Short mmCIF file of C-alpha atoms in Angstrom, two decimals:
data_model
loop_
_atom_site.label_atom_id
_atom_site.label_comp_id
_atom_site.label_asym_id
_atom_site.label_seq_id
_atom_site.Cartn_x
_atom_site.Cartn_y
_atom_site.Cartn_z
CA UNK A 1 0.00 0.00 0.00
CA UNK A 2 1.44 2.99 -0.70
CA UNK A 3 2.40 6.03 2.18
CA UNK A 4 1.07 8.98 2.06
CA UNK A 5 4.00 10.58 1.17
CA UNK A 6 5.08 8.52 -1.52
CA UNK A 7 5.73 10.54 -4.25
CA UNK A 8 3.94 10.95 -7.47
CA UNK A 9 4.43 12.81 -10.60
CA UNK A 10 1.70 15.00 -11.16
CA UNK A 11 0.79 17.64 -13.92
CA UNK A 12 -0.04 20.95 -12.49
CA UNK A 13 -2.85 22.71 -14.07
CA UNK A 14 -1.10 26.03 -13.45
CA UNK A 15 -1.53 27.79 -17.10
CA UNK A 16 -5.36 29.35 -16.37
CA UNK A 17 -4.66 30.44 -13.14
CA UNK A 18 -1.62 32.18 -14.31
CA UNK A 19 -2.66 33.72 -17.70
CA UNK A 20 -6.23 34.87 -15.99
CA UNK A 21 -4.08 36.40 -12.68
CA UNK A 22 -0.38 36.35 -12.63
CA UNK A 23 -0.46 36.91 -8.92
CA UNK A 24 2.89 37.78 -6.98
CA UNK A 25 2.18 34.69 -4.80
CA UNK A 26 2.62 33.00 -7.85
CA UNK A 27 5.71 31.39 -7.25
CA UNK A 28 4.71 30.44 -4.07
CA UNK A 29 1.65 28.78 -4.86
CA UNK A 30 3.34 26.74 -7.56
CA UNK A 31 5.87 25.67 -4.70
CA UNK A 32 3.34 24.64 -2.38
CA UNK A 33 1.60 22.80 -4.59
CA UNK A 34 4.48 20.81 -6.31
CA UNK A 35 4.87 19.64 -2.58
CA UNK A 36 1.68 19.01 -1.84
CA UNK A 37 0.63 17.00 -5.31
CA UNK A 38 4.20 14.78 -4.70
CA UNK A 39 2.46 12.70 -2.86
CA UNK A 40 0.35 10.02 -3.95
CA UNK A 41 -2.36 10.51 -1.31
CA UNK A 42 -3.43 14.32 -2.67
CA UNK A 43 -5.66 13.32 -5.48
CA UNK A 44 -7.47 16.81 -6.38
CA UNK A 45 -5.88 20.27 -5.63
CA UNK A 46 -8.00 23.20 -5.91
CA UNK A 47 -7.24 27.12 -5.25
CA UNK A 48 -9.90 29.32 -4.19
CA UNK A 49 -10.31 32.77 -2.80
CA UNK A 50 -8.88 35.97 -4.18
CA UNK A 51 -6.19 34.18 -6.03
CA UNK A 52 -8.84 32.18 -8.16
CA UNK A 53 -11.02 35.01 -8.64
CA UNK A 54 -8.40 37.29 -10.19
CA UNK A 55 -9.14 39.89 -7.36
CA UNK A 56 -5.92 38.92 -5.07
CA UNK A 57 -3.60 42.04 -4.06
CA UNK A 58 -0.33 41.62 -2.75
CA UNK A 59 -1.90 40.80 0.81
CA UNK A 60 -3.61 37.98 -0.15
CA UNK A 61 -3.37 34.55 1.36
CA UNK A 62 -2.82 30.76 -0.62
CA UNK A 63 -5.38 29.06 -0.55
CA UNK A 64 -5.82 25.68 -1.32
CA UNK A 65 -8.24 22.46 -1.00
CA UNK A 66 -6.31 19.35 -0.75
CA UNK A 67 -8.56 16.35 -1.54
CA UNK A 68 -6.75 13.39 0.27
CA UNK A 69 -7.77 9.68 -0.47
CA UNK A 70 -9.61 9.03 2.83
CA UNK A 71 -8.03 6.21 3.66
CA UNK A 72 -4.52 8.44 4.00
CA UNK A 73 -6.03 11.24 5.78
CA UNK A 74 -5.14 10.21 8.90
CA UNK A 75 -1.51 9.94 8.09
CA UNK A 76 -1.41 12.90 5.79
CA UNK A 77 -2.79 14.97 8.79
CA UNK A 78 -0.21 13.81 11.33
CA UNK A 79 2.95 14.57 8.98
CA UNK A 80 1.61 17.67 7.44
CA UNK A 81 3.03 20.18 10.25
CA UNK A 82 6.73 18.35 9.61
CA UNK A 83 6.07 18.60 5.67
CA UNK A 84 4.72 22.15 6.06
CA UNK A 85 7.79 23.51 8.65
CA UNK A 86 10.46 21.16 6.55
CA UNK A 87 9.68 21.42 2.91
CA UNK A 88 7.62 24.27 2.80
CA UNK A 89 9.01 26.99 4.62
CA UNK A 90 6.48 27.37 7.47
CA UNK A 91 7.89 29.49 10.20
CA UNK A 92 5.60 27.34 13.21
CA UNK A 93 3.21 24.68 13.56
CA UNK A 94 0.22 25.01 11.33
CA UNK A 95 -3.09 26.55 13.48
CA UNK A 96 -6.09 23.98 12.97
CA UNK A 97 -8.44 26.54 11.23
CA UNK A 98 -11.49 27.52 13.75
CA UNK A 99 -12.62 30.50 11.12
CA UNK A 100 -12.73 28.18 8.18
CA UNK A 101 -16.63 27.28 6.92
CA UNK A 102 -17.44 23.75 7.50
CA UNK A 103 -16.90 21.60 4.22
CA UNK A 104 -17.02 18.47 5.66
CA UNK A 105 -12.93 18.67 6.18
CA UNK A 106 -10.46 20.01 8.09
CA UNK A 107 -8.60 23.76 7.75
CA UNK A 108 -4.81 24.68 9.05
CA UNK A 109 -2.97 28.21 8.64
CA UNK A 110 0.51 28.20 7.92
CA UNK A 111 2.74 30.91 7.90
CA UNK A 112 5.25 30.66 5.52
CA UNK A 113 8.67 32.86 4.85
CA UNK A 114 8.59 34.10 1.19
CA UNK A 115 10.37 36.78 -0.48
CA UNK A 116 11.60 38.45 2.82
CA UNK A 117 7.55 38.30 3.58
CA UNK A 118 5.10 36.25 6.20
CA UNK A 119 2.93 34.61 3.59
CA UNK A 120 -0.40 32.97 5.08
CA UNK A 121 -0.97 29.51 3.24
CA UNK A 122 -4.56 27.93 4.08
CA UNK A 123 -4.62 24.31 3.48
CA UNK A 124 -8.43 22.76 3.59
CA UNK A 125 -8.04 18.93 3.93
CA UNK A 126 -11.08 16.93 2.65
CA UNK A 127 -11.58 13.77 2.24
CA UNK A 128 -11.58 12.95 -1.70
CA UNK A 129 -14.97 11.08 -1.69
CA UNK A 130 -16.08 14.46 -0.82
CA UNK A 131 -14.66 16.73 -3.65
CA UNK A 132 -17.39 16.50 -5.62
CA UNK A 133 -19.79 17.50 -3.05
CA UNK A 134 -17.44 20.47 -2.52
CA UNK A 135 -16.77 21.25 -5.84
CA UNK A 136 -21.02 22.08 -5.90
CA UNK A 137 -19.97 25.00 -2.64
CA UNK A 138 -17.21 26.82 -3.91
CA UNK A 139 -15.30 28.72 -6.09
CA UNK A 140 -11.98 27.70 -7.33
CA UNK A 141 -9.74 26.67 -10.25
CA UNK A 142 -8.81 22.80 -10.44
CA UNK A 143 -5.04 22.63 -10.25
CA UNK A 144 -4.75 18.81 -9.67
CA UNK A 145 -7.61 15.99 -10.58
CA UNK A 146 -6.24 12.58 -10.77
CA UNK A 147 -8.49 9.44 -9.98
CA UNK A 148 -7.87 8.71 -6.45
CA UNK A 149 -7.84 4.50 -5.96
CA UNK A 150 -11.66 2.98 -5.19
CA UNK A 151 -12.61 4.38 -1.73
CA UNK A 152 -14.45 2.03 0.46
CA UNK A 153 -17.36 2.76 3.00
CA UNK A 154 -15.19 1.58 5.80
CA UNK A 155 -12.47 4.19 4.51
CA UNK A 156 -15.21 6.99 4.19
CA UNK A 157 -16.02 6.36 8.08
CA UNK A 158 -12.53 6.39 8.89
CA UNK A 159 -12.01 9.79 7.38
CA UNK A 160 -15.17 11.43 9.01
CA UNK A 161 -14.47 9.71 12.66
CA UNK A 162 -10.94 11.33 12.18
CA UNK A 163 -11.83 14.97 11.25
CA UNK A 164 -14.71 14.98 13.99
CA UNK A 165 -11.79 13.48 16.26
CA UNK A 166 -9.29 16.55 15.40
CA UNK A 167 -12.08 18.90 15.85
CA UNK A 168 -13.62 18.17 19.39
CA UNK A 169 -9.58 17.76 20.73
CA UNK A 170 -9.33 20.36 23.31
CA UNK A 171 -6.28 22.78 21.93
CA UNK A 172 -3.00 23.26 24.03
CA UNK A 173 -1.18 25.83 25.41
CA UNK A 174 0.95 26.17 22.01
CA UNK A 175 -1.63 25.96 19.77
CA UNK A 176 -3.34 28.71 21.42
CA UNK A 177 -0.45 30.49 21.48
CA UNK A 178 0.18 30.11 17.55
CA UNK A 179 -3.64 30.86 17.14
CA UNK A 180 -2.84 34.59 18.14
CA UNK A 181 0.46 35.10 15.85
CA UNK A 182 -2.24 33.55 12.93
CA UNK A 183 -4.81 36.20 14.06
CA UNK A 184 -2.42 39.17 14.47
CA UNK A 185 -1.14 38.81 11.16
CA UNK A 186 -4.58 38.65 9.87
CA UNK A 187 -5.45 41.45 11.77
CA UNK A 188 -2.61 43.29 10.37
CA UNK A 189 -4.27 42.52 7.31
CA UNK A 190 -7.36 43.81 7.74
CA UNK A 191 -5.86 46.89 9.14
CA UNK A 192 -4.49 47.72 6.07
CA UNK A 193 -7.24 47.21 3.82
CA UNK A 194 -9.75 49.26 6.11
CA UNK A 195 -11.56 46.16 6.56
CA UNK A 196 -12.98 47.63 10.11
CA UNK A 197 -16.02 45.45 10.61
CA UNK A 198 -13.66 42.01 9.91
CA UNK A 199 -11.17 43.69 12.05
CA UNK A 200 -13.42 43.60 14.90
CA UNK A 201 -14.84 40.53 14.29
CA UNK A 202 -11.39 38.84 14.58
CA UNK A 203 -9.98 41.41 17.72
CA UNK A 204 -12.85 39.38 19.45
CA UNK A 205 -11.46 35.85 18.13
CA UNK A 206 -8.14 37.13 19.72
CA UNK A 207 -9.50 38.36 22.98
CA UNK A 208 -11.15 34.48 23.25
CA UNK A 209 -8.03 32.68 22.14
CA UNK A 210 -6.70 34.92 24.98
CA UNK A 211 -8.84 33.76 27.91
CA UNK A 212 -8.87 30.00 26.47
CA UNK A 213 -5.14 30.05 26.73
CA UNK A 214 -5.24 31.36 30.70
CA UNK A 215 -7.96 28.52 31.56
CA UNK A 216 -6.03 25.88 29.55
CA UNK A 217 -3.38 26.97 31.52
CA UNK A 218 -4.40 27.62 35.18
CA UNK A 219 -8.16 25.67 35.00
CA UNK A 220 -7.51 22.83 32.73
CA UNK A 221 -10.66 21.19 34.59
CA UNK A 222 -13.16 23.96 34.63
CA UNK A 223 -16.06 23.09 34.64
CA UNK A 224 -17.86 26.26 33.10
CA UNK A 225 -18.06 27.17 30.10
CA UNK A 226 -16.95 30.26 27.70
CA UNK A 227 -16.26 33.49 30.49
CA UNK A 228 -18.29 32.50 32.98
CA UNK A 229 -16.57 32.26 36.38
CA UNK A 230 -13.33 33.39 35.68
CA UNK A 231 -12.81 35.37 38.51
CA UNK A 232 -13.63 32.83 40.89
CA UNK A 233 -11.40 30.24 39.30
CA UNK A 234 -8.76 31.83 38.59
CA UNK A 235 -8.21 34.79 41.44
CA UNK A 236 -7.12 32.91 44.03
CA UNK A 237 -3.45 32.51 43.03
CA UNK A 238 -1.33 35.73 42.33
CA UNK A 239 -0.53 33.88 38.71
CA UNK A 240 -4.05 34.27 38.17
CA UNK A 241 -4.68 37.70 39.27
CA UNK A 242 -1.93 38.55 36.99
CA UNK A 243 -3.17 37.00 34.03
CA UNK A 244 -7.21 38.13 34.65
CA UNK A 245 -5.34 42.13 34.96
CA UNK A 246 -4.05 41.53 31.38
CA UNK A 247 -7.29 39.84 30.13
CA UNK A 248 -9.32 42.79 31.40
CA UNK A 249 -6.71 44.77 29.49
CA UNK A 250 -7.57 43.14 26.33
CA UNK A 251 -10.86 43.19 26.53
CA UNK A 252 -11.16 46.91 27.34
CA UNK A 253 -8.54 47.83 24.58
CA UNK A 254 -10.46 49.97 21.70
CA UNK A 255 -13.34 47.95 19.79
CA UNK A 256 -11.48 48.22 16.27
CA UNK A 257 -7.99 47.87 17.27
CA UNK A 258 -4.43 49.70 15.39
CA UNK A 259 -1.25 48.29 14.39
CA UNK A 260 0.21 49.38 17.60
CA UNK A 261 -3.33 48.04 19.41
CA UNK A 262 -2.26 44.43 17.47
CA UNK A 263 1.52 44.47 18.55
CA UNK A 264 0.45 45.49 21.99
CA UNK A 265 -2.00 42.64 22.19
CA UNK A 266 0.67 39.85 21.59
CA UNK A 267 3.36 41.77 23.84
CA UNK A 268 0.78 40.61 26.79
CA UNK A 269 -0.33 37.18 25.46
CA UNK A 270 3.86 36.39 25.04
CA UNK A 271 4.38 37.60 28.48
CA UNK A 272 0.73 35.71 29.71
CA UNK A 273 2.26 32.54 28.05
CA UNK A 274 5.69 33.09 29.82
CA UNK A 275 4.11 33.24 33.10
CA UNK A 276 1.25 30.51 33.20
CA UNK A 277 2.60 28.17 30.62
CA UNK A 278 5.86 28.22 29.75
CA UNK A 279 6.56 25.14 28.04
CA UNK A 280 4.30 26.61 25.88
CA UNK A 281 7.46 28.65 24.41
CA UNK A 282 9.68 25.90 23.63
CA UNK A 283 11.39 25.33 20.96
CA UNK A 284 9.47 28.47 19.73
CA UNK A 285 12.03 31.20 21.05
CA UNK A 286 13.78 31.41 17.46
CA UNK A 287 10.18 31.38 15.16
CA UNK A 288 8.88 34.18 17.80
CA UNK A 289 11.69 36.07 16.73
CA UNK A 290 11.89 35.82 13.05
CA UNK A 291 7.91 36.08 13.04
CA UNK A 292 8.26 39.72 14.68
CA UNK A 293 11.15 40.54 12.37
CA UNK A 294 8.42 39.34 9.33
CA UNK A 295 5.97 41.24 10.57
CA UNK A 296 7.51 44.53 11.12
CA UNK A 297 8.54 43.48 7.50
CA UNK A 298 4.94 43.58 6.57
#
């Protein structure tokens, strides 16, 4: 049986996107998905977004769908952080997509070092008997479409009790953690474009990453859920009075935040990780780094 990163020679439908686009992620997008399609598991590879559309500026992030046979998605999941971070330039563990509409798959965010530039790379992960199905609720232009080998029922099943697996796993310290560098870049983003309602739509997905990360941390067993009770929970240790002073910081910070409102905001989330969790920051001392150096890049 072959792995799921066997490789595979594959033709890359590149020439429509290119002649209808000619995006500067271009050469990005063409590396990412020569990785992706080299293995024999990836049996359709769609783009969508602005980068399909023709409308992408120089802001824009890759998007792909990878259709994986199901019977590999379970392995092609557990070695795509190593093949992202390896092969594909990705500055830190991908962030398991919670913005992402639900397509019957699974989404990551990876950040990935291009051109002197933090480029966002979304990967959507379905299972290929669903691609069809998907095709019908999206937008996109078919980059790779080769017959995946006959699926069974009991593969199908396998695929679908893995995603819903992924999704209900509670998220670490370090995911959380990664969660806000995703969101502040997007934020940055949005900033930029004068996209003010998105921008306060994902301030609030930071604020929440925020105060998951301090309960993961200090009340791994609460037993309430969203804010409620986080005073009593968490006051009763100076750690947690600490960390509830820079939540309440957060949270009272302006509804539409700045650049400097951004860069602020993960300031007290690194320093919030430092003090409640900080195994969350190993091995991530060096990708902190370059990611601020990126991002003042930006």
């Amino acid at each position: 049986m072959p792995t799921a990163l066997s490789p595979a020679p594959a033709a890359l439908q590149l020439a429509e996107l290119t002649e209808a686009n000619r995006p500067a992620q271009l050469p990005l997008l063409t590396r990412i998905a020569e990785l992706l399609s080299a293995s024999r598991a990836v049996a359709h590879l769609l783009v969508r977004g602005s980068l399909a559309s023709g409308t992408a500026d120089r802001l824009s992030d890759v998007d792909f769908v990878v259709g994986v046979h199901d019977r590999d998605l379970p392995a092609f999941t557990s070695v795509l952080g190593d093949l992202m971070t390896v092969a594909g330039g990705a500055l830190l563990p991908g962030w398991r997509d919670t913005i992402v509409a639900d397509l019957g798959g699974i989404g990551y965010v990876f950040l990935v070092q291009h051109e002197g530039k933090l480029q966002q790379v979304d990967l959507y992960l379905a299972p290929a008997s669903q691609i069809t199905a998907l095709r019908r609720k999206l937008v996109g232009k078919v980059l790779l479409d080769r017959p995946p080998a006959e699926i069974t029922t009991a593969q199908i099943e396998q695929a679908r009790a893995h995603i819903a697996e992924l999704t209900a796993r509670p998220r670490s310290c370090t995911e959380l953690l990664i969660e806000h560098l995703v969101l502040a870049v997007l934020l940055h983003k949005r900033i930029q474009r004068g996209q003010r309602f998105v921008a306060y739509a994902e301030w609030h997905l930071l604020h929440t990453a925020t105060k998951d990360l301090i309960k993961t941390a200090l009340a791994p067993a609460s037993r309430f859920w969203g804010w409620y009770q986080l005073r009593e929970e968490l006051a009763l240790t100076p750690i947690g009075r600490a960390c509830l002073a820079d939540l309440d910081a957060a949270i009272t910070s302006p509804a539409v935040p700045t650049a400097g409102d951004v860069n602020a905001a993960l300031d007290r989330v690194i320093a919030v990780t430092a003090r409640a969790c900080p195994n969350a920051l190993d091995g991530l001392v060096d990708a902190l780094a370059a990611y601020r150096t990126y991002l003042e890049l930006a």
